Amino acid sequence: MKTILVMLSLFVASVCNAQSPYPSRTVSIVVPFTPGTGADVIARLLQPKLAERLKVPVVVENKVGASGAIGTEFVAKAAPDGYTLLFTATAHGTVPALKRSLPYDAVKSFTPVALAATSALALVVGPQVPAPKMEDFIALAKKSPGALHYSSPGTGSPQHLTMELVKLETGIDVVHVPYKGSAGAAADLVGGHVQSTVAALQTMAPFVTSGRLRMLAVLSSERSPAFPDVPTMRELGHPRLVVDTWYGIYAPAGTPREAVARLNAEVNALLQLPETREAFAKQGLVPVVDRPERLSELVEQELVRWNRVVASSGIRE
């Protein structure tokens, strides 16, 4: 009799769950990075409108540590029901290349929801560098291997790996100088203590327009509307130097297709709103409206790329 009652209660619960439309309770968006970083800013920008469209509360939580691995693991091990999401960034594709072991698989542990946005990276130099064009910088670096230095926000950062990719593809030898964050990396470049860096175009724009730095190339697939005279690395004969910073949303592996489809549709709708596009433009972001698989395809390509760079540079942790 007890067994029958247990089975009956489970059956009733399953029927109730099946009849509950998604979503029916609070959706949590986990950002595995500190407040104020790109992923956090975008997640909080989308959060109120997403709550309106889903008609349930949406909360943003920061679970930081281990270059994003702590928050990412939390979502990987969460119930695959569509109520715990990961709002991540470029590091999702770089960290697996850097770390010998992780408690999750960057592809298999997740279901893609949406690639939300990208932003351009630029290679910039200080005004003291006698290289008005990218070709001149490459020639200068080849003439004096190891004489030029570049800054980054830290060892293993996407900016660090991107410059290592530039070195690999162009055959130059410039020395890495890691800093603890973007502010120091930019300040010492402006101050002339290092000669170059790869950084977000939007971050470098004020220094370039004021003449304190010179932008030699962008690493996006197309020229930036803000700097139409600056060529892409692809134009300069380096087709594999197309690198964007990106931001995307994942759910745990096994999340129902219906929940993923609903989330993807609502996020895409938000990204097409004029106010969203305006807010993104101020941050140097390009909204991406696409199917969920676009995110997983991108990450698979990123993993191949960054594993190659890390193996070449020998910086695996």
Short mmCIF file of C-alpha atoms in Angstrom, two decimals:
data_model
loop_
_atom_site.label_atom_id
_atom_site.label_comp_id
_atom_site.label_asym_id
_atom_site.label_seq_id
_atom_site.Cartn_x
_atom_site.Cartn_y
_atom_site.Cartn_z
CA MET A 1 0.00 0.00 0.00
CA LYS A 2 2.81 2.40 0.94
CA THR A 3 4.55 1.67 -2.39
CA ILE A 4 1.36 2.45 -4.29
CA LEU A 5 0.95 5.76 -2.45
CA VAL A 6 4.55 6.76 -3.19
CA MET A 7 4.14 5.92 -6.86
CA LEU A 8 0.87 7.83 -6.98
CA SER A 9 2.44 10.91 -5.38
CA LEU A 10 5.31 10.80 -7.88
CA PHE A 11 2.85 10.48 -10.74
CA VAL A 12 0.83 13.46 -9.51
CA ALA A 13 4.00 15.53 -9.10
CA SER A 14 5.16 14.66 -12.61
CA VAL A 15 1.78 15.61 -14.06
CA CYS A 16 1.86 18.92 -12.21
CA ASN A 17 5.36 19.62 -13.46
CA ALA A 18 4.38 18.72 -16.99
CA GLN A 19 1.45 21.09 -16.80
CA SER A 20 3.51 23.97 -15.38
CA PRO A 21 4.48 26.28 -18.24
CA TYR A 22 8.07 27.46 -18.41
CA PRO A 23 8.98 29.61 -16.61
CA SER A 24 6.89 29.46 -13.48
CA ARG A 25 9.42 30.71 -10.89
CA THR A 26 12.57 32.80 -10.49
CA VAL A 27 15.29 32.44 -13.12
CA SER A 28 18.84 32.88 -11.83
CA ILE A 29 21.61 34.18 -14.10
CA VAL A 30 25.06 33.33 -12.75
CA VAL A 31 27.91 35.61 -13.82
CA PRO A 32 31.25 33.92 -13.00
CA PHE A 33 33.12 37.25 -12.96
CA THR A 34 33.30 40.23 -10.61
CA PRO A 35 30.68 43.02 -10.61
CA GLY A 36 31.39 45.72 -13.16
CA THR A 37 33.06 43.45 -15.72
CA GLY A 38 31.63 43.18 -19.24
CA ALA A 39 29.53 40.06 -18.66
CA ASP A 40 28.12 41.48 -15.43
CA VAL A 41 27.22 44.81 -17.04
CA ILE A 42 25.43 43.13 -19.96
CA ALA A 43 23.60 40.63 -17.76
CA ARG A 44 22.29 43.40 -15.52
CA LEU A 45 21.36 45.49 -18.54
CA LEU A 46 19.21 42.66 -19.92
CA GLN A 47 17.85 41.42 -16.56
CA PRO A 48 14.86 43.79 -16.00
CA LYS A 49 13.53 43.50 -19.56
CA LEU A 50 13.99 39.73 -19.54
CA ALA A 51 11.98 39.53 -16.32
CA GLU A 52 9.21 41.55 -17.96
CA ARG A 53 9.09 39.25 -20.97
CA LEU A 54 9.28 36.01 -18.98
CA LYS A 55 6.80 37.34 -16.40
CA VAL A 56 8.86 35.89 -13.52
CA PRO A 57 11.65 37.39 -11.38
CA VAL A 58 15.12 37.23 -12.92
CA VAL A 59 18.11 37.66 -10.61
CA VAL A 60 21.80 38.10 -11.42
CA GLU A 61 24.32 36.44 -9.09
CA ASN A 62 28.10 36.80 -9.17
CA LYS A 63 29.94 33.58 -8.30
CA VAL A 64 33.57 34.49 -8.86
CA GLY A 65 36.94 32.78 -8.65
CA ALA A 66 39.43 30.67 -10.61
CA SER A 67 39.10 32.80 -13.77
CA GLY A 68 35.38 32.09 -13.90
CA ALA A 69 35.62 28.34 -13.26
CA ILE A 70 33.78 28.43 -9.90
CA GLY A 71 30.59 30.00 -11.22
CA THR A 72 30.79 27.95 -14.39
CA GLU A 73 31.03 24.70 -12.41
CA PHE A 74 28.07 25.78 -10.29
CA VAL A 75 25.87 26.08 -13.37
CA ALA A 76 27.24 22.89 -14.94
CA LYS A 77 26.08 20.96 -11.86
CA ALA A 78 22.74 22.76 -11.46
CA ALA A 79 19.42 21.12 -12.28
CA PRO A 80 18.85 21.20 -16.06
CA ASP A 81 15.45 22.86 -15.80
CA GLY A 82 16.05 26.30 -17.31
CA TYR A 83 16.06 28.13 -13.98
CA THR A 84 19.85 28.44 -13.59
CA LEU A 85 21.73 30.09 -16.45
CA LEU A 86 25.35 31.04 -17.05
CA PHE A 87 26.20 34.43 -18.52
CA THR A 88 29.80 33.99 -19.59
CA ALA A 89 32.40 35.52 -21.87
CA THR A 90 35.55 34.86 -23.88
CA ALA A 91 37.24 33.19 -20.90
CA HIS A 92 34.85 30.24 -21.32
CA GLY A 93 36.92 29.32 -24.38
CA THR A 94 40.36 30.27 -23.05
CA VAL A 95 40.35 28.77 -19.53
CA PRO A 96 40.05 25.13 -20.74
CA ALA A 97 43.15 25.68 -22.87
CA LEU A 98 45.07 27.08 -19.91
CA LYS A 99 44.11 24.63 -17.15
CA ARG A 100 45.09 20.99 -17.25
CA SER A 101 41.87 19.90 -15.57
CA LEU A 102 38.46 21.44 -14.92
CA PRO A 103 35.40 20.04 -13.10
CA TYR A 104 33.30 20.58 -16.23
CA ASP A 105 33.53 20.36 -20.02
CA ALA A 106 33.16 23.74 -21.73
CA VAL A 107 30.99 22.18 -24.46
CA LYS A 108 29.47 18.92 -23.17
CA SER A 109 28.41 20.24 -19.74
CA PHE A 110 26.18 22.95 -21.22
CA THR A 111 23.30 23.67 -23.55
CA PRO A 112 23.74 26.88 -25.56
CA VAL A 113 21.02 29.50 -25.22
CA ALA A 114 22.30 32.58 -27.06
CA LEU A 115 25.41 34.37 -28.25
CA ALA A 116 24.39 37.78 -26.98
CA ALA A 117 27.11 40.19 -28.11
CA THR A 118 30.61 40.71 -29.42
CA SER A 119 33.05 43.60 -29.15
CA ALA A 120 36.12 44.46 -31.17
CA LEU A 121 39.73 44.18 -30.10
CA ALA A 122 42.44 46.53 -31.36
CA LEU A 123 46.21 46.52 -31.42
CA VAL A 124 47.55 49.87 -30.25
CA VAL A 125 51.00 51.34 -29.67
CA GLY A 126 52.42 54.33 -27.85
CA PRO A 127 53.28 57.48 -29.84
CA GLN A 128 56.99 56.89 -29.21
CA VAL A 129 56.94 53.73 -31.35
CA PRO A 130 58.23 54.56 -34.86
CA ALA A 131 55.53 52.52 -36.59
CA PRO A 132 52.69 54.48 -38.21
CA LYS A 133 51.22 51.29 -39.71
CA MET A 134 50.83 47.67 -38.62
CA GLU A 135 53.26 46.56 -41.31
CA ASP A 136 55.85 48.92 -39.83
CA PHE A 137 55.31 47.51 -36.33
CA ILE A 138 55.81 43.96 -37.61
CA ALA A 139 58.98 44.99 -39.44
CA LEU A 140 60.28 46.81 -36.36
CA ALA A 141 59.62 43.82 -34.11
CA LYS A 142 61.33 41.45 -36.55
CA LYS A 143 64.34 43.75 -36.83
CA SER A 144 64.85 43.76 -33.04
CA PRO A 145 63.41 40.54 -31.53
CA GLY A 146 62.55 40.94 -27.85
CA ALA A 147 63.14 44.70 -27.81
CA LEU A 148 59.45 45.64 -27.77
CA HIS A 149 57.05 44.86 -24.92
CA TYR A 150 53.29 44.52 -24.66
CA SER A 151 51.00 44.82 -21.65
CA SER A 152 47.98 42.72 -20.70
CA PRO A 153 45.57 42.58 -17.74
CA GLY A 154 47.27 39.38 -16.60
CA THR A 155 48.81 36.08 -17.60
CA GLY A 156 46.24 33.90 -19.32
CA SER A 157 43.83 36.77 -19.96
CA PRO A 158 42.10 36.82 -23.37
CA GLN A 159 44.19 39.88 -24.27
CA HIS A 160 47.38 37.99 -23.42
CA LEU A 161 46.37 35.00 -25.53
CA THR A 162 45.30 37.23 -28.41
CA MET A 163 48.68 38.96 -28.54
CA GLU A 164 50.37 35.55 -28.41
CA LEU A 165 48.22 34.61 -31.41
CA VAL A 166 49.38 37.78 -33.18
CA LYS A 167 52.98 36.75 -32.47
CA LEU A 168 52.33 33.25 -33.77
CA GLU A 169 50.68 34.41 -36.99
CA THR A 170 53.07 37.26 -37.81
CA GLY A 171 56.32 35.71 -36.60
CA ILE A 172 57.26 38.59 -34.31
CA ASP A 173 58.88 38.43 -30.88
CA VAL A 174 57.50 40.96 -28.38
CA VAL A 175 57.79 40.43 -24.63
CA HIS A 176 54.74 40.05 -22.39
CA VAL A 177 54.41 42.31 -19.34
CA PRO A 178 51.40 41.19 -17.23
CA TYR A 179 49.50 43.58 -14.98
CA LYS A 180 46.80 43.08 -12.36
CA GLY A 181 43.91 44.42 -14.39
CA SER A 182 43.23 46.53 -17.47
CA ALA A 183 43.80 49.91 -15.78
CA GLY A 184 47.48 49.30 -15.07
CA ALA A 185 48.07 47.77 -18.49
CA ALA A 186 46.61 50.85 -20.19
CA ALA A 187 48.27 53.38 -17.89
CA ASP A 188 51.78 52.06 -18.47
CA LEU A 189 51.21 51.96 -22.21
CA VAL A 190 50.13 55.61 -22.18
CA GLY A 191 53.09 56.40 -19.92
CA GLY A 192 55.54 54.80 -22.35
CA HIS A 193 56.70 51.99 -20.03
CA VAL A 194 55.54 49.38 -22.58
CA GLN A 195 55.14 49.84 -26.30
CA SER A 196 51.97 47.98 -27.30
CA THR A 197 48.88 46.07 -26.25
CA VAL A 198 45.77 44.33 -27.51
CA ALA A 199 42.65 45.61 -25.78
CA ALA A 200 38.97 46.35 -26.25
CA LEU A 201 38.58 48.99 -28.94
CA GLN A 202 36.10 50.90 -26.80
CA THR A 203 38.59 51.06 -23.92
CA MET A 204 41.37 52.38 -26.14
CA ALA A 205 39.22 54.81 -28.16
CA PRO A 206 39.62 57.88 -25.87
CA PHE A 207 43.41 57.49 -25.81
CA VAL A 208 43.52 57.15 -29.60
CA THR A 209 41.27 60.11 -30.37
CA SER A 210 43.30 62.29 -27.98
CA GLY A 211 46.54 61.30 -29.71
CA ARG A 212 48.06 59.58 -26.68
CA LEU A 213 48.01 56.19 -28.43
CA ARG A 214 47.98 55.00 -32.04
CA MET A 215 45.65 52.26 -33.29
CA LEU A 216 47.37 50.11 -35.91
CA ALA A 217 44.75 47.44 -36.60
CA VAL A 218 41.52 45.89 -35.41
CA LEU A 219 41.06 42.15 -35.04
CA SER A 220 37.38 42.06 -36.00
CA SER A 221 36.12 40.76 -39.34
CA GLU A 222 35.24 44.28 -40.52
CA ARG A 223 36.58 47.77 -39.91
CA SER A 224 35.15 49.69 -36.99
CA PRO A 225 32.68 52.47 -37.88
CA ALA A 226 34.36 54.55 -35.17
CA PHE A 227 37.79 54.18 -36.82
CA PRO A 228 37.10 53.53 -40.52
CA ASP A 229 40.70 54.23 -41.56
CA VAL A 230 42.14 51.50 -39.33
CA PRO A 231 42.52 48.21 -41.26
CA THR A 232 41.63 44.74 -40.06
CA MET A 233 44.37 42.18 -39.59
CA ARG A 234 42.59 40.06 -42.18
CA GLU A 235 42.97 42.85 -44.74
CA LEU A 236 46.67 42.92 -43.98
CA GLY A 237 47.05 39.29 -44.99
CA HIS A 238 46.39 37.51 -41.69
CA PRO A 239 43.04 35.68 -42.14
CA ARG A 240 43.39 33.77 -38.86
CA LEU A 241 43.66 36.98 -36.85
CA VAL A 242 39.93 37.56 -36.53
CA VAL A 243 39.31 37.65 -32.78
CA ASP A 244 36.38 39.24 -30.95
CA THR A 245 35.51 39.46 -27.31
CA TRP A 246 32.17 37.68 -26.93
CA TYR A 247 29.39 37.22 -24.36
CA GLY A 248 26.91 34.35 -24.27
CA ILE A 249 24.29 32.51 -22.24
CA TYR A 250 24.32 28.81 -21.38
CA ALA A 251 22.05 26.44 -19.49
CA PRO A 252 23.15 23.12 -17.96
CA ALA A 253 23.35 20.16 -20.36
CA GLY A 254 20.02 18.41 -20.68
CA THR A 255 17.86 21.52 -20.30
CA PRO A 256 14.54 20.96 -22.12
CA ARG A 257 14.42 22.24 -25.69
CA GLU A 258 11.24 24.15 -24.98
CA ALA A 259 12.93 26.18 -22.24
CA VAL A 260 15.97 26.89 -24.42
CA ALA A 261 13.77 27.94 -27.33
CA ARG A 262 11.78 30.31 -25.11
CA LEU A 263 14.91 31.85 -23.63
CA ASN A 264 16.57 32.24 -27.02
CA ALA A 265 13.48 33.90 -28.48
CA GLU A 266 13.17 36.36 -25.60
CA VAL A 267 16.87 37.25 -25.56
CA ASN A 268 16.84 37.78 -29.33
CA ALA A 269 13.80 40.02 -28.99
CA LEU A 270 15.57 42.09 -26.33
CA LEU A 271 18.68 42.44 -28.47
CA GLN A 272 16.62 43.97 -31.27
CA LEU A 273 15.09 46.70 -29.12
CA PRO A 274 16.36 50.21 -30.01
CA GLU A 275 17.13 50.97 -26.36
CA THR A 276 19.20 47.77 -26.06
CA ARG A 277 21.15 48.56 -29.21
CA GLU A 278 21.78 52.09 -27.99
CA ALA A 279 22.99 50.87 -24.59
CA PHE A 280 25.21 48.26 -26.26
CA ALA A 281 26.71 50.82 -28.64
CA LYS A 282 27.80 52.94 -25.68
CA GLN A 283 29.71 49.91 -24.39
CA GLY A 284 31.24 49.13 -27.80
CA LEU A 285 29.07 46.02 -28.12
CA VAL A 286 27.45 44.52 -31.21
CA PRO A 287 24.27 42.52 -30.42
CA VAL A 288 24.08 39.06 -32.00
CA VAL A 289 20.64 37.73 -32.91
CA ASP A 290 20.96 34.07 -33.86
CA ARG A 291 20.07 30.47 -33.06
CA PRO A 292 21.47 28.85 -29.86
CA GLU A 293 23.94 26.67 -31.77
CA ARG A 294 25.88 29.74 -32.90
CA LEU A 295 27.35 29.92 -29.38
CA SER A 296 28.48 26.29 -29.21
CA GLU A 297 29.96 26.51 -32.72
CA LEU A 298 31.96 29.57 -31.69
CA VAL A 299 33.27 27.97 -28.50
CA GLU A 300 34.36 24.81 -30.32
CA GLN A 301 36.36 26.97 -32.75
CA GLU A 302 37.79 28.99 -29.86
CA LEU A 303 38.96 25.86 -28.04
CA VAL A 304 40.92 24.71 -31.10
CA ARG A 305 42.46 28.15 -31.54
CA TRP A 306 43.46 28.74 -27.92
CA ASN A 307 44.81 25.23 -27.39
CA ARG A 308 47.12 25.88 -30.33
CA VAL A 309 48.24 29.24 -28.91
CA VAL A 310 48.78 27.88 -25.40
CA ALA A 311 50.75 24.90 -26.68
CA SER A 312 52.94 27.22 -28.75
CA SER A 313 53.55 29.76 -25.97
CA GLY A 314 53.95 27.22 -23.15
CA ILE A 315 51.76 29.09 -20.67
CA ARG A 316 49.46 26.24 -19.60
CA GLU A 317 48.87 26.25 -15.83
#
